PDB file of C-alpha atoms and ligand atoms in Angstrom:
ATOM      1  CA  MET J   1     104.345 107.180  91.381  1.00 89.00           C
ATOM      2  CA  ASN J   2     103.414 103.562  90.737  1.00 96.00           C
ATOM      3  CA  ILE J   3     104.526 100.056  91.611  1.00 98.00           C
ATOM      4  CA  HIS J   4     107.172  98.860  89.180  1.00 98.00           C
ATOM      5  CA  THR J   5     106.952  95.279  87.995  1.00 97.00           C
ATOM      6  CA  TYR J   6     109.346  92.658  86.642  1.00 96.00           C
ATOM      7  CA  PRO J   7     111.432  92.996  84.443  1.00 95.00           C
ATOM      8  CA  ASP J   8     111.927  96.690  85.354  1.00 96.00           C
ATOM      9  CA  PRO J   9     115.702  97.075  86.010  1.00 97.00           C
ATOM     10  CA  ILE J  10     115.118  99.193  89.175  1.00 97.00           C
ATOM     11  CA  LEU J  11     114.053  95.964  90.890  1.00 98.00           C
ATOM     12  CA  LYS J  12     117.529  94.483  90.363  1.00 97.00           C
ATOM     13  CA  LYS J  13     119.284  97.557  91.740  1.00 97.00           C
ATOM     14  CA  LYS J  14     120.866  97.535  95.195  1.00 98.00           C
ATOM     15  CA  ALA J  15     119.331 100.396  97.189  1.00 98.00           C
ATOM     16  CA  GLU J  16     121.493 103.045  98.888  1.00 98.00           C
ATOM     17  CA  PRO J  17     121.260 103.967 102.591  1.00 98.00           C
ATOM     18  CA  VAL J  18     119.091 106.937 103.523  1.00 98.00           C
ATOM     19  CA  VAL J  19     121.267 109.797 104.801  1.00 97.00           C
ATOM     20  CA  SER J  20     118.754 112.530 105.561  1.00 95.00           C
ATOM     21  CA  ILE J  21     115.325 112.419 107.153  1.00 96.00           C
ATOM     22  CA  ASP J  22     113.532 115.260 105.368  1.00 97.00           C
ATOM     23  CA  GLY J  23     110.210 116.297 103.871  1.00 97.00           C
ATOM     24  CA  GLY J  24     110.920 114.474 100.636  1.00 97.00           C
ATOM     25  CA  LEU J  25     111.366 111.267 102.594  1.00 98.00           C
ATOM     26  CA  GLN J  26     108.051 111.783 104.444  1.00 98.00           C
ATOM     27  CA  ARG J  27     106.244 112.325 101.133  1.00 98.00           C
ATOM     28  CA  LEU J  28     107.866 109.213  99.686  1.00 98.00           C
ATOM     29  CA  ILE J  29     106.751 107.132 102.694  1.00 98.00           C
ATOM     30  CA  ASN J  30     103.198 108.519 102.457  1.00 98.00           C
ATOM     31  CA  ASN J  31     103.029 107.639  98.770  1.00 98.00           C
ATOM     32  CA  MET J  32     104.451 104.163  99.378  1.00 98.00           C
ATOM     33  CA  SER J  33     101.896 103.493 102.092  1.00 97.00           C
ATOM     34  CA  LYS J  34      99.027 104.701  99.891  1.00 97.00           C
ATOM     35  CA  LEU J  35     100.142 102.415  97.056  1.00 97.00           C
ATOM     36  CA  MET J  36     100.648  99.439  99.357  1.00 97.00           C
ATOM     37  CA  TYR J  37      97.185  99.666 100.932  1.00 96.00           C
ATOM     38  CA  GLU J  38      95.521 100.328  97.553  1.00 96.00           C
ATOM     39  CA  ALA J  39      97.125  97.179  96.163  1.00 96.00           C
ATOM     40  CA  TRP J  40      96.208  95.151  99.276  1.00 95.00           C
ATOM     41  CA  GLY J  41      99.873  94.403  99.837  1.00 96.00           C
ATOM     42  CA  ILE J  42     101.392  93.727 103.257  1.00 96.00           C
ATOM     43  CA  GLY J  43     104.801  95.196 102.503  1.00 98.00           C
ATOM     44  CA  LEU J  44     106.625  97.440 100.063  1.00 98.00           C
ATOM     45  CA  ALA J  45     110.228  98.467  99.436  1.00 98.00           C
ATOM     46  CA  ALA J  46     111.239 101.834  97.971  1.00 98.00           C
ATOM     47  CA  ASN J  47     112.785 100.258  94.849  1.00 97.00           C
ATOM     48  CA  GLN J  48     109.320  98.991  93.982  1.00 98.00           C
ATOM     49  CA  VAL J  49     108.184 102.578  93.493  1.00 98.00           C
ATOM     50  CA  GLY J  50     111.335 103.449  91.557  1.00 97.00           C
ATOM     51  CA  VAL J  51     113.459 104.889  94.374  1.00 97.00           C
ATOM     52  CA  ALA J  52     116.675 102.972  95.136  1.00 97.00           C
ATOM     53  CA  LYS J  53     116.802 103.940  98.828  1.00 98.00           C
ATOM     54  CA  ARG J  54     116.841 101.590 101.818  1.00 98.00           C
ATOM     55  CA  ILE J  55     113.273 102.041 103.043  1.00 98.00           C
ATOM     56  CA  ILE J  56     110.705  99.336 103.692  1.00 98.00           C
ATOM     57  CA  ILE J  57     107.162  99.546 105.015  1.00 98.00           C
ATOM     58  CA  PHE J  58     104.879  96.771 106.163  1.00 98.00           C
ATOM     59  CA  ASP J  59     101.592  96.036 107.863  1.00 97.00           C
ATOM     60  CA  THR J  60     100.816  92.355 108.049  1.00 94.00           C
ATOM     61  CA  THR J  61      97.611  92.520 110.113  1.00 88.00           C
ATOM     62  CA  TYR J  62      95.432  95.307 108.642  1.00 83.00           C
ATOM     63  CA  ARG J  63      93.367  92.887 106.603  1.00 79.00           C
ATOM     64  CA  GLU J  64      91.981  91.590 109.918  1.00 82.00           C
ATOM     65  CA  LYS J  65      92.509  94.578 112.211  1.00 85.00           C
ATOM     66  CA  GLU J  66      93.204  98.309 112.113  1.00 89.00           C
ATOM     67  CA  LYS J  67      95.987  99.782 110.026  1.00 91.00           C
ATOM     68  CA  ASP J  68      99.318  99.656 111.866  1.00 92.00           C
ATOM     69  CA  LEU J  69     102.102 100.672 109.512  1.00 97.00           C
ATOM     70  CA  THR J  70     105.751 100.074 110.369  1.00 98.00           C
ATOM     71  CA  VAL J  71     108.408 102.067 108.524  1.00 98.00           C
ATOM     72  CA  LEU J  72     111.983 100.829 108.664  1.00 98.00           C
ATOM     73  CA  ILE J  73     114.784 102.901 107.225  1.00 98.00           C
ATOM     74  CA  ASN J  74     118.220 101.334 106.633  1.00 98.00           C
ATOM     75  CA  PRO J  75     117.096  98.005 108.133  1.00 98.00           C
ATOM     76  CA  THR J  76     119.599  95.359 109.181  1.00 98.00           C
ATOM     77  CA  ILE J  77     118.913  91.876 110.456  1.00 98.00           C
ATOM     78  CA  VAL J  78     120.879  91.446 113.673  1.00 98.00           C
ATOM     79  CA  LEU J  79     119.587  88.006 114.624  1.00 97.00           C
ATOM     80  CA  ALA J  80     117.809  85.265 112.697  1.00 97.00           C
ATOM     81  CA  GLU J  81     116.714  81.827 113.819  1.00 97.00           C
ATOM     82  CA  GLY J  82     114.697  78.870 112.645  1.00 97.00           C
ATOM     83  CA  LYS J  83     113.388  77.932 109.231  1.00 97.00           C
ATOM     84  CA  VAL J  84     109.942  78.361 107.768  1.00 97.00           C
ATOM     85  CA  VAL J  85     108.623  77.602 104.293  1.00 97.00           C
ATOM     86  CA  SER J  86     105.703  79.512 102.847  1.00 96.00           C
ATOM     87  CA  GLU J  87     104.057  80.504  99.615  1.00 97.00           C
ATOM     88  CA  GLU J  88     105.013  84.107  98.727  1.00 97.00           C
ATOM     89  CA  GLY J  89     103.738  86.573  96.207  1.00 97.00           C
ATOM     90  CA  CYS J  90     104.942  90.077  95.324  1.00 98.00           C
ATOM     91  CA  LEU J  91     103.259  93.210  93.976  1.00 98.00           C
ATOM     92  CA  SER J  92     106.195  93.550  91.554  1.00 98.00           C
ATOM     93  CA  VAL J  93     105.834  89.980  90.266  1.00 98.00           C
ATOM     94  CA  PRO J  94     102.172  89.765  89.258  1.00 95.00           C
ATOM     95  CA  ASP J  95     100.476  86.379  88.936  1.00 95.00           C
ATOM     96  CA  PHE J  96     103.341  84.478  90.518  1.00 97.00           C
ATOM     97  CA  GLN J  97     103.656  82.495  93.727  1.00 97.00           C
ATOM     98  CA  GLY J  98     106.703  80.627  94.947  1.00 96.00           C
ATOM     99  CA  LYS J  99     107.524  78.391  97.888  1.00 97.00           C
ATOM    100  CA  ILE J 100     110.379  80.074  99.732  1.00 97.00           C
ATOM    101  CA  THR J 101     112.377  79.155 102.828  1.00 97.00           C
ATOM    102  CA  ARG J 102     112.998  81.970 105.297  1.00 98.00           C
ATOM    103  CA  GLU J 103     114.246  82.465 108.840  1.00 97.00           C
ATOM    104  CA  GLU J 104     111.416  82.033 111.328  1.00 97.00           C
ATOM    105  CA  TYR J 105     112.424  84.593 113.973  1.00 98.00           C
ATOM    106  CA  LEU J 106     114.201  87.883 113.431  1.00 97.00           C
ATOM    107  CA  LYS J 107     115.600  90.804 115.294  1.00 98.00           C
ATOM    108  CA  VAL J 108     115.806  93.797 112.972  1.00 98.00           C
ATOM    109  CA  ARG J 109     117.324  97.184 113.622  1.00 98.00           C
ATOM    110  CA  GLY J 110     116.732 100.412 111.743  1.00 98.00           C
ATOM    111  CA  LEU J 111     115.290 103.905 111.983  1.00 98.00           C
ATOM    112  CA  ASP J 112     111.645 104.884 112.090  1.00 98.00           C
ATOM    113  CA  ARG J 113     110.306 107.617 109.807  1.00 97.00           C
ATOM    114  CA  ARG J 114     111.467 110.331 112.221  1.00 97.00           C
ATOM    115  CA  GLY J 115     114.986 108.929 112.313  1.00 97.00           C
ATOM    116  CA  LYS J 116     114.693 107.356 115.748  1.00 98.00           C
ATOM    117  CA  PRO J 117     116.514 104.009 116.151  1.00 98.00           C
ATOM    118  CA  ILE J 118     114.160 101.048 116.587  1.00 97.00           C
ATOM    119  CA  ASP J 119     114.554  97.336 117.208  1.00 98.00           C
ATOM    120  CA  ILE J 120     111.862  94.945 116.073  1.00 97.00           C
ATOM    121  CA  ASP J 121     111.374  91.336 117.101  1.00 98.00           C
ATOM    122  CA  ALA J 122     109.389  89.559 114.442  1.00 98.00           C
ATOM    123  CA  GLU J 123     108.068  86.095 113.793  1.00 97.00           C
ATOM    124  CA  GLY J 124     105.646  84.382 111.445  1.00 94.00           C
ATOM    125  CA  LEU J 125     104.277  86.413 108.555  1.00 96.00           C
ATOM    126  CA  THR J 126     105.948  89.631 109.756  1.00 97.00           C
ATOM    127  CA  ALA J 127     109.391  87.973 109.813  1.00 98.00           C
ATOM    128  CA  ILE J 128     108.795  86.571 106.324  1.00 98.00           C
ATOM    129  CA  CYS J 129     107.596  89.944 105.054  1.00 98.00           C
ATOM    130  CA  ILE J 130     110.615  91.811 106.462  1.00 98.00           C
ATOM    131  CA  GLN J 131     113.025  89.370 104.775  1.00 98.00           C
ATOM    132  CA  HIS J 132     111.090  89.692 101.513  1.00 98.00           C
ATOM    133  CA  GLU J 133     111.293  93.510 101.648  1.00 98.00           C
ATOM    134  CA  ILE J 134     114.996  93.570 102.616  1.00 98.00           C
ATOM    135  CA  ASP J 135     115.579  91.249  99.640  1.00 98.00           C
ATOM    136  CA  HIS J 136     114.062  93.964  97.441  1.00 98.00           C
ATOM    137  CA  LEU J 137     116.585  96.480  98.801  1.00 98.00           C
ATOM    138  CA  ASN J 138     119.332  94.120  97.683  1.00 98.00           C
ATOM    139  CA  GLY J 139     117.863  93.661  94.215  1.00 98.00           C
ATOM    140  CA  THR J 140     116.519  90.188  94.948  1.00 98.00           C
ATOM    141  CA  LEU J 141     113.047  89.057  93.900  1.00 98.00           C
ATOM    142  CA  ILE J 142     111.051  85.965  94.842  1.00 98.00           C
ATOM    143  CA  LEU J 143     111.911  84.781  91.312  1.00 97.00           C
ATOM    144  CA  ASP J 144     115.534  84.502  92.456  1.00 97.00           C
ATOM    145  CA  HIS J 145     114.513  82.030  95.169  1.00 97.00           C
ATOM    146  CA  VAL J 146     112.746  79.514  92.933  1.00 97.00           C
ATOM    147  CA  SER J 147     114.045  76.957  90.425  1.00 96.00           C
ATOM    148  CA  HIS J 148     115.453  77.977  87.006  1.00 96.00           C
ATOM    149  CA  LEU J 149     112.561  76.136  85.428  1.00 96.00           C
ATOM    150  CA  LYS J 150     109.918  78.073  87.326  1.00 96.00           C
ATOM    151  CA  ARG J 151     111.738  81.373  86.753  1.00 96.00           C
ATOM    152  CA  ASN J 152     112.108  80.742  83.000  1.00 96.00           C
ATOM    153  CA  LEU J 153     108.456  79.813  82.628  1.00 96.00           C
ATOM    154  CA  TYR J 154     107.467  83.086  84.245  1.00 97.00           C
ATOM    155  CA  ARG J 155     109.960  85.066  82.145  1.00 95.00           C
ATOM    156  CA  ARG J 156     108.559  83.567  78.948  1.00 96.00           C
ATOM    157  CA  LYS J 157     104.997  84.334  80.030  1.00 95.00           C
ATOM    158  CA  ILE J 158     105.940  87.982  80.700  1.00 94.00           C
ATOM    159  CA  ASP J 159     107.901  88.242  77.411  1.00 93.00           C
ATOM    160  CA  LYS J 160     104.834  87.083  75.529  1.00 94.00           C
ATOM    161  CA  LEU J 161     102.608  89.587  77.329  1.00 92.00           C
ATOM    162  CA  LEU J 162     105.075  92.423  76.631  1.00 91.00           C
ATOM    163  CA  LYS J 163     105.215  91.501  72.925  1.00 92.00           C
ATOM    164  CA  LYS J 164     101.436  91.572  72.737  1.00 90.00           C
ATOM    165  CA  GLY J 165     101.561  95.027  74.355  1.00 79.00           C
TER     166      GLY J 165
HETATM  167 NI1  LIG X 201     107.790  92.040  96.911  1.00 71.28          NI
END
């Protein structure tokens, strides 16, 4: 299992809801978390590892503190307020940063890895990260939030790299 990068078509695919909490799901979450921490990422969506299921994981503070992983299965945003602009990157879009406007405060609902319903109130980087990861589940990348010009420049750069091999 590895982190898929643009232009892999899995990243444009809308992920399907998780219907059973089983051993396969636990293994998938363990692998996702391993890959995320290895890559020094703060969040990861299942499509990024090639599985079109509605699962996101994140840990926005481990670079300063202890690891504290949150797993959210079938997440939905039930409340969103405010606006915040920040520079975002993505493990699936290497060497790219884009200024993106997000909601500042969120209430998100979903299931934890055992299938228990959870509500999360998030703000700041965590709120941004959750929106970024839910975007992934809907087939949306940070490239879709920036100008055509910026997107096309990146696409051309990647095309050239792919041609070179
Ligand atoms: Ni991402």
